[in-house]
Each structure stands twice: as C-alpha cells, then as structure tokens.
Amino acid sequence: MLAELSFPIPLRRTFYYLLPDELELRAAPGLRAVAPLGKRAAAVGMILRVLPEKDADLTKFKELKSVTRLLDEEPLFPEDAPALAAWMAARWGSPRGLCLGAFYSHAPQEDPVLPPPPQPGLAAPLPQLPELKKFLEALAVEPEGAYLLRLAPLERREAVYPAVFAAALAGEAAQGLLLVPDLNYIPALQAALEPVFPGRVGSWHARLTPKRRAEAWAGARSGLFKVVIATRTGVFLPFKDLSLALLDGEHEDVYRQEEAEPFYQTREVLLRRARALGARAVLASPCPTIESWGAAAGGGLQRFDAVPAARLAGPGPDVRVLDMTEYPGDILARPLADAVRRAVAGGGQALVIAGRKGYASRLFCAHCGWMPRCKECGPGLTLLKTAAAAPVLLCRRCGKREPKPEVCPSCGGRVFRDYGAGTQKTQEALSKLLPGTKIARFDGDVLRGSLKAMKAELESFSKGEADVLVGTRIALRELGAPRLKLAAFIDADADLSSADFRAAEKAYRSFYGAWRLLGAAGELFIQTREAGHYVFSRLTEMDYPSFADGELAARRDFFYPPFSHIVKARFASFDPRGVESAGGDLLKALSFLGADGEILGPVTPPGQEKKRFFSEYYLVKAASEKTAARCLAAAQALVQRPGVKYFVEADPHGFQ
C-alpha cells in the first residue's frame, strides 16, 4: 500500500511513499507522517490518502521510499483540513502543501504534559451592557451562525468580549477563539477574560517560546483552554469543541497574509472553518469592511449594532472640512495653521496626517480648483510627466489616459498647477510655522530605517515630549497622546484619488480613527479639493451605516467586491516589448471570461520611463469565486517569457 503525502514546501505536487506492513492498518488521511524528503532524512508531512500501488501514477518516481513513522493516532483536526487547504490553494494561489502546512506545521511532535483542568469556581460578575442584550441572547440560543457586530465608537474590548464569550460558552466543553490584530492587545484581554474562565485562558502569538507554543497548541486541542486569544495564525489552531470564533477589528489589513506564502484572508478562513465545525463566527469592528457589510446586507451575516441610541456624552470633537480651492498653493490652510498655533500655545498637541511620505503631485485649475476625474471608474487622475511626450492624465485604477486639458471645463481658465504634500514637506512647513517647537515624524521611511529611531519618534509624542507629530495613516494605530487637542489630514485627496477601489472606505476609517483619539473639546481638520465627496457628508455625526450603504452601492455600480472577485497580474522587465507580450499572453489565456467578468488595463505606473524599467498590470474582475479561481490558475500557468517577471495575486490590496 502507498500513502500520498503533502509537505509544507513551495512545490505544487504531492509524493507517494511505501507503507511498511506495521503501519498499513494505522495509516489514514489527516495523520502526520515522518518520511525522507530530498536531502532531509526526516520531514513531516500529512497523509492525503492511502491507496494500492496500482492506482497511483508513479511515472515521475524513480524509486519509492518508505514512511518512517506516524506521529498521530487520530487526525489532528476534527474537520476536513485537506479540503479546506485545497480551497485556500484555489482561492489565493499558494501551493496546497503550504496551505495544509499552515494547519499542522506548529504542532509538537510529542504532546507536552499539561496540568489538570482547574476546579470550576465562581465567575466574576459581568457589567451590564444594554446595547449588547439582543446579540447576547442570540448567542445563547443559536448553536450556529455568522454575525457582524458593530461596536460603539468608544467601546472597550475588555468590557464587551467577556460578556460575549460567557454567553456563548455556557457548555462545559465549549471553546472559544478570539483573534486580535496586535499581540499587544493580548495581556489586557487575557486579564479581562481570566475572572470569567479562571485558569482556562490561553494565548497564541509569534513571541511564545517553543515550550509555551507546544502547550498552547495542546491546550486548545485537548480542551484545557476555554478561550484562546491569538494573532492571525491562531485561525489554524485545532480545537476539541470550538463553539465561538471572534475576529476583533475585522477591518484591519494585518489579517491579510501577503508577506509570504501561504496567502490568505483571515476573515474568510475563519468563516469557512466555523461552518465546517458547526461553530458561530463573529466579525467585530466599529467600521466593518464593505465586504462584510455587503455580506450582512445579502443575508450571509446577521448584523447587530452594539451602539447606544443616544449620542456619546459631550459634544464630541469639532469636525471641519476645508475646501482647498479657497486656499490655492497653501500646504496648511489659514484656519488650520491658526488652530495648530492655538493648540500648541495652549499646551496641547497636534497630530498631522499627510497623504504619503516624501512629496506628491496632482493637477488642479489655479482659478477655480477643478480637478479632473476618470469618467470610466471615478477616481481623480494623476498627472504623468514624461520626457518623450506631452503630459497626460492617468487613471491608476483602470489605466485610461487622456491629454492634459488646455482649458478648464468648469471656468474656462488656462492655468493649471500640480500640488500635494508628503510628510517631509509637511514637516518643513510646520517647522516654519512653529519655530522652536519639537516636531516628530512617523512614516514608512522612518519604519524602514532604524527601529530605535522609529520608537523614539513615536514615544516622544505619546509621552508628551513632542508637540506635533507628522505621519501617514500608520501613525493612527495604537497612538497615545495625553495632550492631543487637534488632528488634521492635510491632503485627504491623496487617499480619495487613489487607484485602490477601497480608497473611500480607508479614508473614512482614518478620519474616524483620528476622531476617536480626540477628546470632547478636540478639533479635526480635513483639507481637500473634493469637498463635495460623499465621504465628508458622513463626518458630522460619524454615521458609518449611511456611509457604508453609499459605498456598497458604488461598489455595485462599478462591479467591485463584494460583487466581484479580483485577480491582479503584473509584469515587469527592462524590455517594454517583453512586458507587452506577456500582457497579450494573459489576455489570450483569459479569453474564456466573457460575460462572467471584465479586465481592466494595462495600467502603467507613472515615471517609469526615467527608470528604464517597465511594468504594467491588469485587474481581472470575476463574477464568482469559482471563475476567479479559474482566472488565477490560468494566469499562474502562463509560460514566462525570458527577462520578464510575473506577479499574480488574488484579492490585491496594492495597486501601484
């Protein structure tokens, strides 16, 4: 008899091994097996199937090696992990072996000795949360289901989640999984859940020692832990009886694994696993993604708004949208400059968010402030200057180009300017405005530089040593500022004019995050040349449902997720003809698409003529997940042309 094994390696194939007589009766799909692989004498893989030698295609095998031993008596996972891994491989294009390895690669080869379960004790009383009453009642009576939980703007996780897990895990054997976007959240949540489940709250994250990691794995699988708090890889942990899986801050980009294979979106894997296990899944966020909002609108998720009916205590921060067409050429509009001076002079701090690092530019009419927008898909157009030809306007989303206008269609003016300010330019402007004031900067350049310098910049502001912090949107995350009185976005158009179809959603979420950081007497300023954009009409009351409904309608009109699935194919080379030919190969391979989707592109990044390195990308929008998987497979199967690099991904979050 043979065993077909899958190993966590970047090869799109499986391997056949002989089963010794003593292992034939024990071998079964889902068990881990140790076998030689290449130069490794003992590699750990998972058995996909056991079959007679006559049923296997052995043409690629010169000789068959034997399985050395089995590590398990029964499958690690109660659900069909191989089937789930196969779905992940088709959905995001990673090798099946790596997808399956995500489930078992952290499993200890020998189970550690665990302490006996603690004796049941009296749980600590939970706070009364009237806004959660209907949701908690649903959890208590419904054994299965998927939910979208929108939390109140200033709701604390430590108050909400103990009540949620207490309601859902009434059974003695029932277990829960709480996924968080940052491991720094774990200690506070563990302390909040410990009084509810004494001695039965575990944690899982990258900083655990090998011993602690083995204990956490075994504690989840054995049922010792009632609740496990984990970062995104915790979605692959085994559970004896998973009853509730909760994704905290489901909108966070960190839940998308794109740094290394296997690629996946934690939200989708969590929902899929919960269905396989008959467990309940909860996606929680103050500002859910439009994909989740659309799933709730379509009945795929049951939505609960855990938001008090009354407005938050106090008037809330003052929100002011400044139309920069009234302040042509200024980096800081006069009202904002005056407010920054007042805040710092009064002993407060100011947070200034720039559109991007460095310097940036777009086109506008010097007389009336009109900005050109793409007629096909909506975003603002970027001015593309080339040495070989006249300037053109480029849509970074669909790739459409058009000549730079000679006359403004709004006012008839003939003078156009390009504008924009990144973090460095903004820091210079603030230094001139506030001489002698300590101004810190926190952006991608600082992050990629010295880690020590990055921490020093952020901590100087969080501790109140710096009066002003200039940064990109990453500065909003987990920022503490004891004297914060003002927050400002000096170039909101950098987000709203982005090639990313999620631009409006991300911009609103950034505004909302800054608003949450401010006290009741704080001020939030937003500078824009698109003051009529519907995002700004939702800021006065911070009404996320109204914004999300409008954004969902726009996604439907332009055939973007959740109404389609996207595959991005990018080609790069020093040879422009090679790039063009690779694009032609892609279009030919996707000729089957027809009415089931559409293809945008090619989209060419601006300024590449100066670099003498050429690239372009295509966005494939498919009507169904099945069609998208077929497009992804076709793009990955392209025969690569010499000298051309190929980059193919599903559900892209980068569009440059």
XYZ file of C-alpha atoms in Angstrom:
656
model
C 0.000 0.000 0.000
C 1.034 3.583 -0.666
C 0.476 6.828 1.192
C 0.129 10.095 -0.718
C 1.820 12.785 1.374
C 1.731 16.562 1.254
C 4.668 18.549 2.648
C 4.783 22.269 3.573
C 7.102 23.172 0.692
C 6.633 25.591 -2.255
C 6.029 22.833 -4.818
C 2.680 22.198 -6.459
C 2.797 18.425 -6.134
C 2.419 15.546 -3.702
C 4.602 12.484 -3.068
C 3.998 8.739 -2.867
C 5.605 6.571 -0.170
C 5.505 2.891 0.650
C 3.742 1.971 3.869
C 5.548 -0.661 5.962
C 3.368 -3.587 6.989
C 3.190 -2.422 10.599
C 1.777 0.973 9.524
C -0.749 -0.105 6.876
C -3.661 -0.592 9.271
C -2.943 2.622 11.211
C -2.372 4.955 8.260
C -5.303 7.236 7.408
C -5.906 10.654 5.819
C -5.238 13.538 8.195
C -2.427 11.860 10.121
C 1.084 13.289 10.207
C 3.818 11.035 8.865
C 7.611 11.229 9.013
C 9.433 10.321 5.798
C 12.664 11.203 3.939
C 12.337 14.123 1.512
C 15.217 15.193 -0.698
C 18.282 15.668 1.488
C 16.214 15.600 4.663
C 16.136 12.249 6.380
C 13.006 13.057 8.376
C 10.423 15.520 7.061
C 6.919 15.841 8.496
C 4.022 15.692 6.050
C 0.323 14.890 6.138
C -1.348 11.868 4.582
C -3.915 12.827 1.955
C -4.977 9.292 1.050
C -3.988 5.631 1.315
C -4.196 3.645 -1.935
C -2.986 0.484 -3.668
C 0.171 0.840 -5.742
C -1.736 0.045 -8.953
C -3.941 3.145 -8.503
C -1.033 5.610 -8.295
C 0.701 7.375 -11.184
C 4.349 6.603 -10.466
C 5.843 7.792 -13.758
C 7.722 10.655 -12.053
C 9.226 8.469 -9.338
C 12.500 6.611 -9.952
C 12.214 4.812 -6.635
C 9.755 4.740 -3.766
C 10.888 5.496 -0.250
C 9.057 4.371 2.863
C 7.219 6.201 5.603
C 9.331 6.060 8.757
C 6.631 6.518 11.385
C 3.270 8.085 12.165
C 3.011 10.904 14.687
C -0.711 10.651 15.418
C -3.267 8.024 16.324
C -6.133 10.150 15.017
C -6.393 13.228 12.753
C -5.321 16.498 14.361
C -8.368 18.372 13.138
C -11.997 17.329 13.560
C -12.935 18.938 10.244
C -11.536 18.053 6.830
C -8.324 20.119 6.871
C -7.120 18.814 3.466
C -10.330 20.023 1.815
C -10.008 23.429 3.490
C -6.374 23.663 2.364
C -7.400 22.784 -1.199
C -9.943 25.626 -1.104
C -7.259 28.050 0.160
C -4.901 26.983 -2.635
C -7.540 27.624 -5.299
C -8.720 30.861 -3.673
C -5.326 32.569 -3.241
C -2.997 30.550 -5.443
C -0.469 29.197 -2.936
C 0.782 25.592 -3.198
C -1.560 23.178 -1.485
C 1.244 21.772 0.656
C 1.937 25.182 2.204
C -1.778 25.758 2.813
C -2.118 22.415 4.558
C 1.114 23.035 6.441
C -0.417 26.147 7.997
C -2.661 23.804 9.994
C -0.058 21.410 11.364
C 3.445 22.905 10.943
C 3.382 24.313 14.507
C 2.120 21.092 16.079
C 4.583 19.477 18.519
C 5.778 16.020 17.532
C 5.105 14.898 21.090
C 2.313 16.330 23.221
C 3.592 18.167 26.305
C 2.414 17.260 29.788
C -0.448 19.597 30.649
C -1.727 20.435 34.127
C -5.151 19.074 35.102
C -8.112 21.368 34.412
C -8.782 23.767 37.288
C -11.773 23.143 39.503
C -14.837 25.167 38.467
C -15.194 28.294 40.544
C -17.459 31.268 40.791
C -17.097 33.519 37.768
C -16.759 37.234 38.328
C -19.946 39.267 37.754
C -20.149 40.862 34.322
C -21.045 44.505 33.636
C -24.486 45.321 32.294
C -24.324 46.206 28.595
C -27.860 47.008 27.382
C -26.716 47.635 23.806
C -25.456 44.026 23.641
C -28.621 42.426 25.018
C -30.101 41.203 21.712
C -26.761 39.944 20.470
C -26.019 38.030 23.675
C -29.484 36.485 23.604
C -28.874 35.287 20.038
C -25.553 33.714 21.024
C -27.151 31.945 23.969
C -29.867 30.215 21.917
C -28.408 29.744 18.411
C -25.790 26.950 18.177
C -24.567 28.045 14.728
C -24.437 31.228 12.683
C -22.249 34.076 11.455
C -22.571 37.596 12.833
C -21.335 41.108 12.155
C -21.002 43.059 15.397
C -20.578 46.812 15.070
C -19.236 48.176 18.328
C -19.812 51.609 19.803
C -17.151 54.189 18.888
C -15.528 54.256 22.325
C -16.430 50.736 23.460
C -13.636 48.870 25.202
C -12.849 45.289 24.245
C -12.183 44.403 27.874
C -15.813 45.130 28.776
C -17.533 43.576 25.756
C -15.713 40.334 24.997
C -16.002 38.677 28.441
C -19.779 39.068 28.194
C -19.799 37.692 24.637
C -17.788 34.574 25.466
C -19.682 33.979 28.711
C -22.961 33.917 26.773
C -21.638 31.669 24.004
C -19.625 29.163 26.055
C -22.181 28.038 28.616
C -21.478 24.355 27.914
C -18.627 22.809 29.887
C -16.791 21.540 26.783
C -17.450 24.582 24.560
C -14.363 26.542 23.486
C -13.776 29.976 22.017
C -11.173 31.634 19.798
C -10.501 35.373 19.951
C -8.316 36.724 17.139
C -6.749 40.163 17.599
C -4.785 42.303 15.106
C -1.941 43.096 17.510
C -0.318 40.868 20.116
C -0.081 43.902 22.418
C -3.849 43.568 22.918
C -3.496 40.077 24.385
C -2.403 40.824 28.008
C -5.323 43.178 28.732
C -7.864 40.837 27.151
C -6.415 37.843 28.967
C -6.724 39.712 32.254
C -10.350 40.586 31.437
C -11.317 37.011 30.500
C -9.467 35.254 33.326
C -12.083 36.092 36.018
C -14.787 34.629 33.759
C -12.859 31.429 32.941
C -10.321 31.037 35.789
C -7.166 29.209 34.716
C -8.551 28.364 31.275
C -7.499 31.299 29.082
C -4.561 30.665 26.752
C -2.655 32.771 24.235
C -1.018 32.144 20.861
C 1.384 34.500 19.088
C 4.806 34.696 17.447
C 6.742 35.585 20.598
C 5.927 32.399 22.501
C 8.839 30.130 23.345
C 8.775 26.662 21.727
C 7.660 25.162 25.045
C 4.833 27.672 25.506
C 3.807 27.241 21.888
C 3.552 23.472 22.319
C 1.492 23.939 25.495
C -0.837 26.421 23.778
C -1.368 24.051 20.850
C -2.040 21.081 23.113
C -4.232 23.166 25.421
C -6.503 24.149 22.546
C -6.676 20.633 21.116
C -7.289 18.908 24.451
C -9.971 21.351 25.579
C -7.945 22.547 28.574
C -8.259 26.136 27.375
C -11.764 27.513 27.347
C -10.675 30.554 25.327
C -7.537 31.104 23.254
C -6.541 34.682 22.387
C -4.376 34.698 19.283
C -2.981 36.675 16.393
C -3.981 35.707 12.844
C -2.203 32.312 12.683
C -4.462 31.201 15.527
C -7.153 30.652 12.904
C -5.399 27.336 12.132
C -5.317 26.008 15.721
C -7.040 22.682 16.477
C -9.920 22.696 18.962
C -11.701 19.877 20.694
C -15.070 21.653 20.581
C -14.919 25.122 19.027
C -18.189 26.916 19.664
C -17.365 30.588 19.040
C -14.692 32.281 16.912
C -14.474 36.076 17.135
C -12.386 38.316 14.878
C -11.615 41.597 16.624
C -11.095 44.638 14.383
C -12.028 42.652 11.292
C -11.263 45.677 9.097
C -7.538 45.591 9.899
C -5.258 44.994 6.899
C -2.974 42.842 9.062
C -5.475 39.991 8.760
C -4.479 39.592 5.138
C -1.415 37.352 4.878
C 0.541 38.678 1.894
C 4.153 38.791 3.106
C 4.855 35.115 2.442
C 3.002 32.021 1.321
C 0.541 30.639 2.043
C -1.561 33.682 1.181
C -4.961 34.006 2.827
C -7.513 36.390 4.299
C -8.103 35.503 7.956
C -11.731 36.624 7.818
C -12.635 34.190 5.055
C -10.709 31.277 6.581
C -12.388 31.897 9.940
C -15.877 31.874 8.432
C -15.104 28.732 6.456
C -13.682 26.866 9.455
C -16.584 27.891 11.674
C -19.049 26.453 9.155
C -17.042 23.221 8.938
C -17.065 22.857 12.724
C -20.661 23.947 13.279
C -19.410 26.895 15.339
C -20.534 30.505 15.496
C -18.376 33.212 13.925
C -18.394 36.890 14.900
C -16.735 39.697 12.941
C -16.378 42.721 15.227
C -15.422 46.270 14.283
C -16.540 49.877 14.751
C -16.109 50.291 10.968
C -16.574 46.896 9.272
C -15.172 46.315 5.816
C -17.546 46.910 2.933
C -17.142 43.231 2.042
C -18.547 42.251 5.447
C -21.179 44.978 5.277
C -22.291 43.610 1.917
C -22.402 40.064 3.299
C -24.710 41.290 6.062
C -26.900 43.135 3.564
C -27.158 39.957 1.498
C -28.052 37.757 4.460
C -24.698 35.988 4.755
C -24.071 37.605 8.151
C -26.566 38.600 10.820
C -25.802 42.172 11.823
C -26.029 43.607 15.326
C -25.262 47.242 16.120
C -23.966 47.381 19.686
C -24.215 51.159 19.700
C -26.221 53.130 22.277
C -29.175 55.013 20.810
C -28.096 58.265 22.456
C -25.136 60.294 21.223
C -21.879 59.948 23.118
C -21.568 62.151 26.187
C -20.384 65.649 25.355
C -20.435 67.486 22.052
C -17.621 65.401 20.578
C -14.686 66.708 18.557
C -15.400 69.521 16.116
C -15.015 68.334 12.505
C -14.095 70.906 9.854
C -13.669 70.147 6.158
C -11.546 72.831 4.473
C -12.050 73.353 0.745
C -8.521 73.925 -0.538
C -9.790 75.576 -3.713
C -10.173 78.626 -1.460
C -6.512 78.427 -0.402
C -4.594 77.813 -3.652
C -0.921 76.994 -3.199
C -1.074 76.611 0.606
C 0.132 73.464 2.346
C -1.747 74.439 5.502
C -4.938 76.447 5.051
C -5.065 79.540 7.237
C -7.796 78.181 9.592
C -5.724 75.052 10.183
C -2.478 76.975 10.668
C -4.168 79.238 13.220
C -5.682 76.248 15.039
C -2.304 74.476 15.244
C -0.737 77.606 16.738
C -3.541 77.867 19.310
C -3.349 74.195 20.263
C 0.417 74.230 20.815
C 0.388 77.620 22.539
C -2.297 76.310 24.907
C -0.152 73.339 25.940
C -1.848 70.825 23.642
C -0.544 68.502 20.962
C -1.330 68.270 17.258
C -1.362 65.203 15.015
C -0.932 65.977 11.305
C -1.555 63.201 8.776
C -0.071 63.646 5.307
C -1.277 61.762 2.262
C 2.001 59.957 1.764
C 5.684 60.081 2.589
C 8.029 62.390 0.671
C 6.391 64.671 -1.943
C 3.354 64.132 -4.227
C 1.540 65.929 -7.042
C -1.806 66.103 -8.853
C -3.422 68.599 -11.218
C -5.948 71.341 -10.445
C -7.208 74.554 -12.010
C -5.440 77.545 -10.449
C -8.561 79.692 -10.830
C -11.480 77.552 -9.597
C -9.784 74.458 -8.152
C -11.408 71.973 -10.586
C -9.751 68.524 -10.579
C -10.039 66.003 -13.442
C -11.597 62.627 -12.626
C -11.800 59.375 -14.569
C -15.080 59.153 -16.472
C -14.926 55.354 -16.508
C -14.383 54.442 -12.855
C -14.409 57.617 -10.769
C -11.060 58.373 -9.035
C -9.030 61.516 -9.554
C -6.495 61.449 -12.373
C -2.751 61.651 -11.785
C -0.571 63.988 -13.805
C 2.014 61.929 -15.673
C 5.041 63.836 -16.939
C 7.314 62.137 -19.455
C 10.442 63.302 -21.216
C 9.373 61.887 -24.570
C 5.832 63.238 -24.835
C 3.452 65.898 -23.601
C 1.980 65.479 -20.087
C -1.057 63.210 -19.846
C -3.610 62.366 -17.176
C -3.573 58.778 -15.925
C -6.167 56.775 -14.022
C -4.226 54.427 -11.773
C -7.242 52.181 -11.355
C -8.306 51.318 -14.906
C -5.265 52.609 -16.823
C -7.153 55.067 -19.023
C -5.107 58.020 -20.274
C -6.211 61.330 -21.684
C -4.424 64.520 -22.706
C -3.803 67.245 -20.193
C -6.591 69.802 -20.745
C -5.732 73.166 -22.233
C -8.861 74.811 -20.826
C -10.674 74.169 -17.539
C -14.160 72.792 -18.362
C -15.542 74.405 -15.207
C -14.417 78.033 -15.507
C -12.534 78.318 -18.792
C -9.240 79.041 -17.047
C -5.978 78.136 -18.755
C -3.606 77.969 -15.787
C -3.138 74.597 -14.079
C -0.967 73.667 -11.141
C 0.108 70.406 -9.631
C 0.020 70.091 -5.873
C 0.366 67.741 -2.923
C 2.426 67.452 0.235
C 4.042 64.412 1.820
C 5.341 64.035 5.368
C 8.722 65.639 4.722
C 7.261 68.690 3.020
C 4.650 68.998 5.767
C 7.290 68.789 8.494
C 9.200 71.615 6.827
C 6.066 73.775 6.648
C 5.242 73.167 10.321
C 8.806 73.962 11.366
C 8.446 77.374 9.720
C 5.013 77.873 11.288
C 6.158 76.841 14.782
C 9.843 77.752 15.178
C 11.428 76.128 18.213
C 8.671 73.507 18.546
C 9.654 69.833 18.644
C 8.061 68.133 15.634
C 8.312 64.342 15.321
C 7.794 62.366 12.101
C 6.449 58.820 11.794
C 6.030 57.225 8.358
C 7.210 54.332 6.203
C 10.676 55.807 5.707
C 11.196 56.008 9.465
C 9.870 52.455 9.882
C 12.287 51.099 7.280
C 15.177 52.942 8.888
C 16.285 52.465 12.463
C 13.802 50.656 14.725
C 15.238 52.598 17.638
C 14.652 55.905 15.836
C 11.103 54.871 14.942
C 10.230 54.078 18.559
C 11.873 57.282 19.730
C 9.794 59.405 17.337
C 6.502 57.800 18.339
C 7.234 57.676 22.059
C 8.327 61.305 22.145
C 4.819 62.249 21.042
C 2.961 59.636 23.108
C 4.789 60.773 26.255
C 4.076 64.420 25.528
C 7.679 65.381 24.780
C 6.941 66.411 21.172
C 4.196 68.934 20.497
C 3.451 67.893 16.911
C 3.584 64.534 15.139
C 3.611 64.366 11.343
C 2.890 60.967 9.850
C 0.955 58.849 7.414
C -2.084 56.803 8.425
C 0.067 54.222 10.212
C 0.603 56.805 12.961
C -3.069 56.466 13.967
C -2.739 52.887 15.141
C -2.307 52.494 18.879
C -1.260 56.103 19.266
C -1.496 57.556 22.735
C -1.264 61.305 23.267
C -2.035 62.770 26.697
C -2.483 66.352 25.441
C -3.926 65.766 21.962
C -6.158 68.694 21.022
C -6.019 68.706 17.240
C -5.806 66.201 14.395
C -5.544 67.170 10.742
C -5.437 65.491 7.345
C -3.671 67.952 5.087
C -4.193 66.060 1.828
C -7.272 63.847 2.016
C -7.334 63.701 -1.786
C -4.230 61.504 -1.756
C -6.448 58.744 -0.383
C -9.666 59.585 -2.195
C -7.915 59.782 -5.588
C -6.063 56.517 -5.076
C -6.153 53.697 -7.594
C -7.410 51.443 -4.798
C -11.169 50.942 -5.032
C -11.159 50.764 -1.219
C -9.837 54.347 -1.049
C -13.042 55.962 0.249
C -13.522 53.229 2.843
C -9.957 53.574 4.124
C -10.159 57.370 4.158
C -13.355 57.369 6.205
C -11.858 54.857 8.612
C -8.797 57.083 9.057
C -10.976 60.117 9.779
C -12.960 58.042 12.232
C -9.803 56.783 13.952
C -8.460 60.314 14.395
C -11.840 61.462 15.701
C -11.734 58.720 18.339
C -8.326 59.885 19.564
C -9.584 63.386 20.295
C -11.327 64.469 23.450
C -14.685 66.219 23.569
C -13.020 69.613 23.069
C -10.735 68.484 20.249
C -10.714 69.647 16.638
C -10.473 67.534 13.489
C -9.473 69.294 10.248
C -9.620 67.728 6.797
C -8.154 69.548 3.785
C -9.483 68.583 0.356
C -10.183 69.875 -3.123
C -13.117 67.489 -3.380
C -15.306 68.905 -0.629
C -18.387 67.503 -2.368
C -17.214 63.900 -1.976
C -19.886 61.892 -0.175
C -17.367 60.747 2.479
C -17.362 64.214 4.023
C -21.141 64.406 4.262
C -20.998 61.499 6.733
C -18.470 63.016 9.141
C -20.644 65.344 11.203
C -22.374 62.513 13.045
C -19.779 59.846 12.224
C -22.636 57.811 10.740
C -20.910 54.694 9.474
C -24.058 52.815 8.342
C -25.027 55.642 5.987
C -21.514 55.799 4.607
C -21.279 52.024 4.188
C -24.624 51.857 2.377
C -23.464 54.507 -0.084
C -20.108 52.834 -0.611
C -21.790 49.476 -1.151
C -23.992 50.988 -3.862
C -20.912 52.443 -5.581
C -19.172 49.069 -5.472
C -22.208 47.509 -7.125
C -22.224 50.128 -9.888
C -18.534 49.653 -10.688
C -18.504 45.855 -10.195
C -16.043 45.733 -7.302
C -16.015 43.427 -4.235
C -18.200 42.185 -2.672
C -19.928 41.985 -6.069
C -16.862 40.563 -7.802
C -13.582 38.803 -7.076
C -10.347 40.386 -8.287
C -7.140 38.875 -9.639
C -4.171 41.144 -10.340
C -1.439 40.207 -12.822
C 1.656 42.408 -13.068
C 4.564 42.078 -15.490
C 7.935 43.824 -15.182
C 11.068 43.904 -17.320
C 13.803 46.101 -18.779
C 12.305 45.214 -22.161
C 8.997 47.028 -22.824
C 8.167 44.653 -25.683
C 8.514 41.693 -23.326
C 6.065 43.300 -20.902
C 3.616 43.987 -23.717
C 3.885 40.408 -24.992
C 3.296 38.985 -21.511
C 0.144 41.084 -21.255
C -1.005 39.704 -24.589
C -0.434 36.162 -23.329
C -2.618 36.913 -20.310
C -5.475 38.290 -22.394
C -5.349 35.233 -24.628
C -5.353 32.862 -21.642
C -8.400 34.643 -20.200
C -10.404 34.670 -23.425
C -12.929 32.341 -21.767
C -14.030 35.072 -19.332
C -16.785 36.599 -21.457
C -19.826 37.886 -19.580
C -18.603 36.372 -16.291
C -16.223 39.277 -15.735
C -14.127 42.060 -17.186
C -10.467 43.014 -17.494
C -9.073 46.478 -16.732
C -5.698 47.539 -18.060
C -2.954 47.654 -18.836
C -2.212 50.148 -16.058
C 1.271 51.673 -16.275
C 2.879 53.325 -13.220
C 3.909 56.951 -13.815
C 7.549 57.894 -14.247
C 8.892 54.507 -15.293
C 10.430 55.940 -18.490
C 13.055 57.659 -16.359
C 13.889 54.387 -14.591
C 14.247 52.408 -17.822
C 12.381 49.619 -16.086
C 8.910 48.878 -17.346
C 5.888 47.321 -15.722
C 2.150 47.155 -16.169
C -0.697 45.359 -14.510
C -4.174 44.090 -15.281
C -7.138 43.754 -12.943
C -9.418 40.827 -13.675
C -12.884 41.128 -12.139
C -14.794 37.844 -11.969
C -18.444 37.426 -11.066
C -17.904 34.374 -8.855
C -15.242 32.833 -6.659
C -15.104 29.811 -8.972
C -14.458 31.977 -12.038
C -11.822 33.985 -10.151
C -10.038 30.765 -9.169
C -10.015 29.705 -12.813
C -8.567 33.081 -13.856
C -5.929 32.859 -11.130
C -4.910 29.371 -12.219
C -4.719 30.455 -15.872
C -2.534 33.452 -15.013
C -0.211 31.344 -12.863
C 0.099 28.756 -15.645
C 1.417 31.269 -18.202
C 4.713 30.276 -19.802
C 7.052 33.006 -18.614
C 8.882 34.983 -21.251
C 12.660 35.421 -20.806
C 13.610 38.533 -18.868
C 10.054 39.246 -17.684
C 8.985 38.895 -14.059
C 5.447 37.734 -13.331
C 3.439 38.668 -10.212
C -0.053 37.213 -9.811
C -2.266 37.612 -6.744
C -5.884 37.272 -5.702
C -7.721 39.976 -3.743
C -4.915 42.546 -4.133
C -4.589 45.384 -1.640
C -1.827 47.189 -3.535
C -2.437 48.931 -6.846
C 0.794 50.778 -7.588
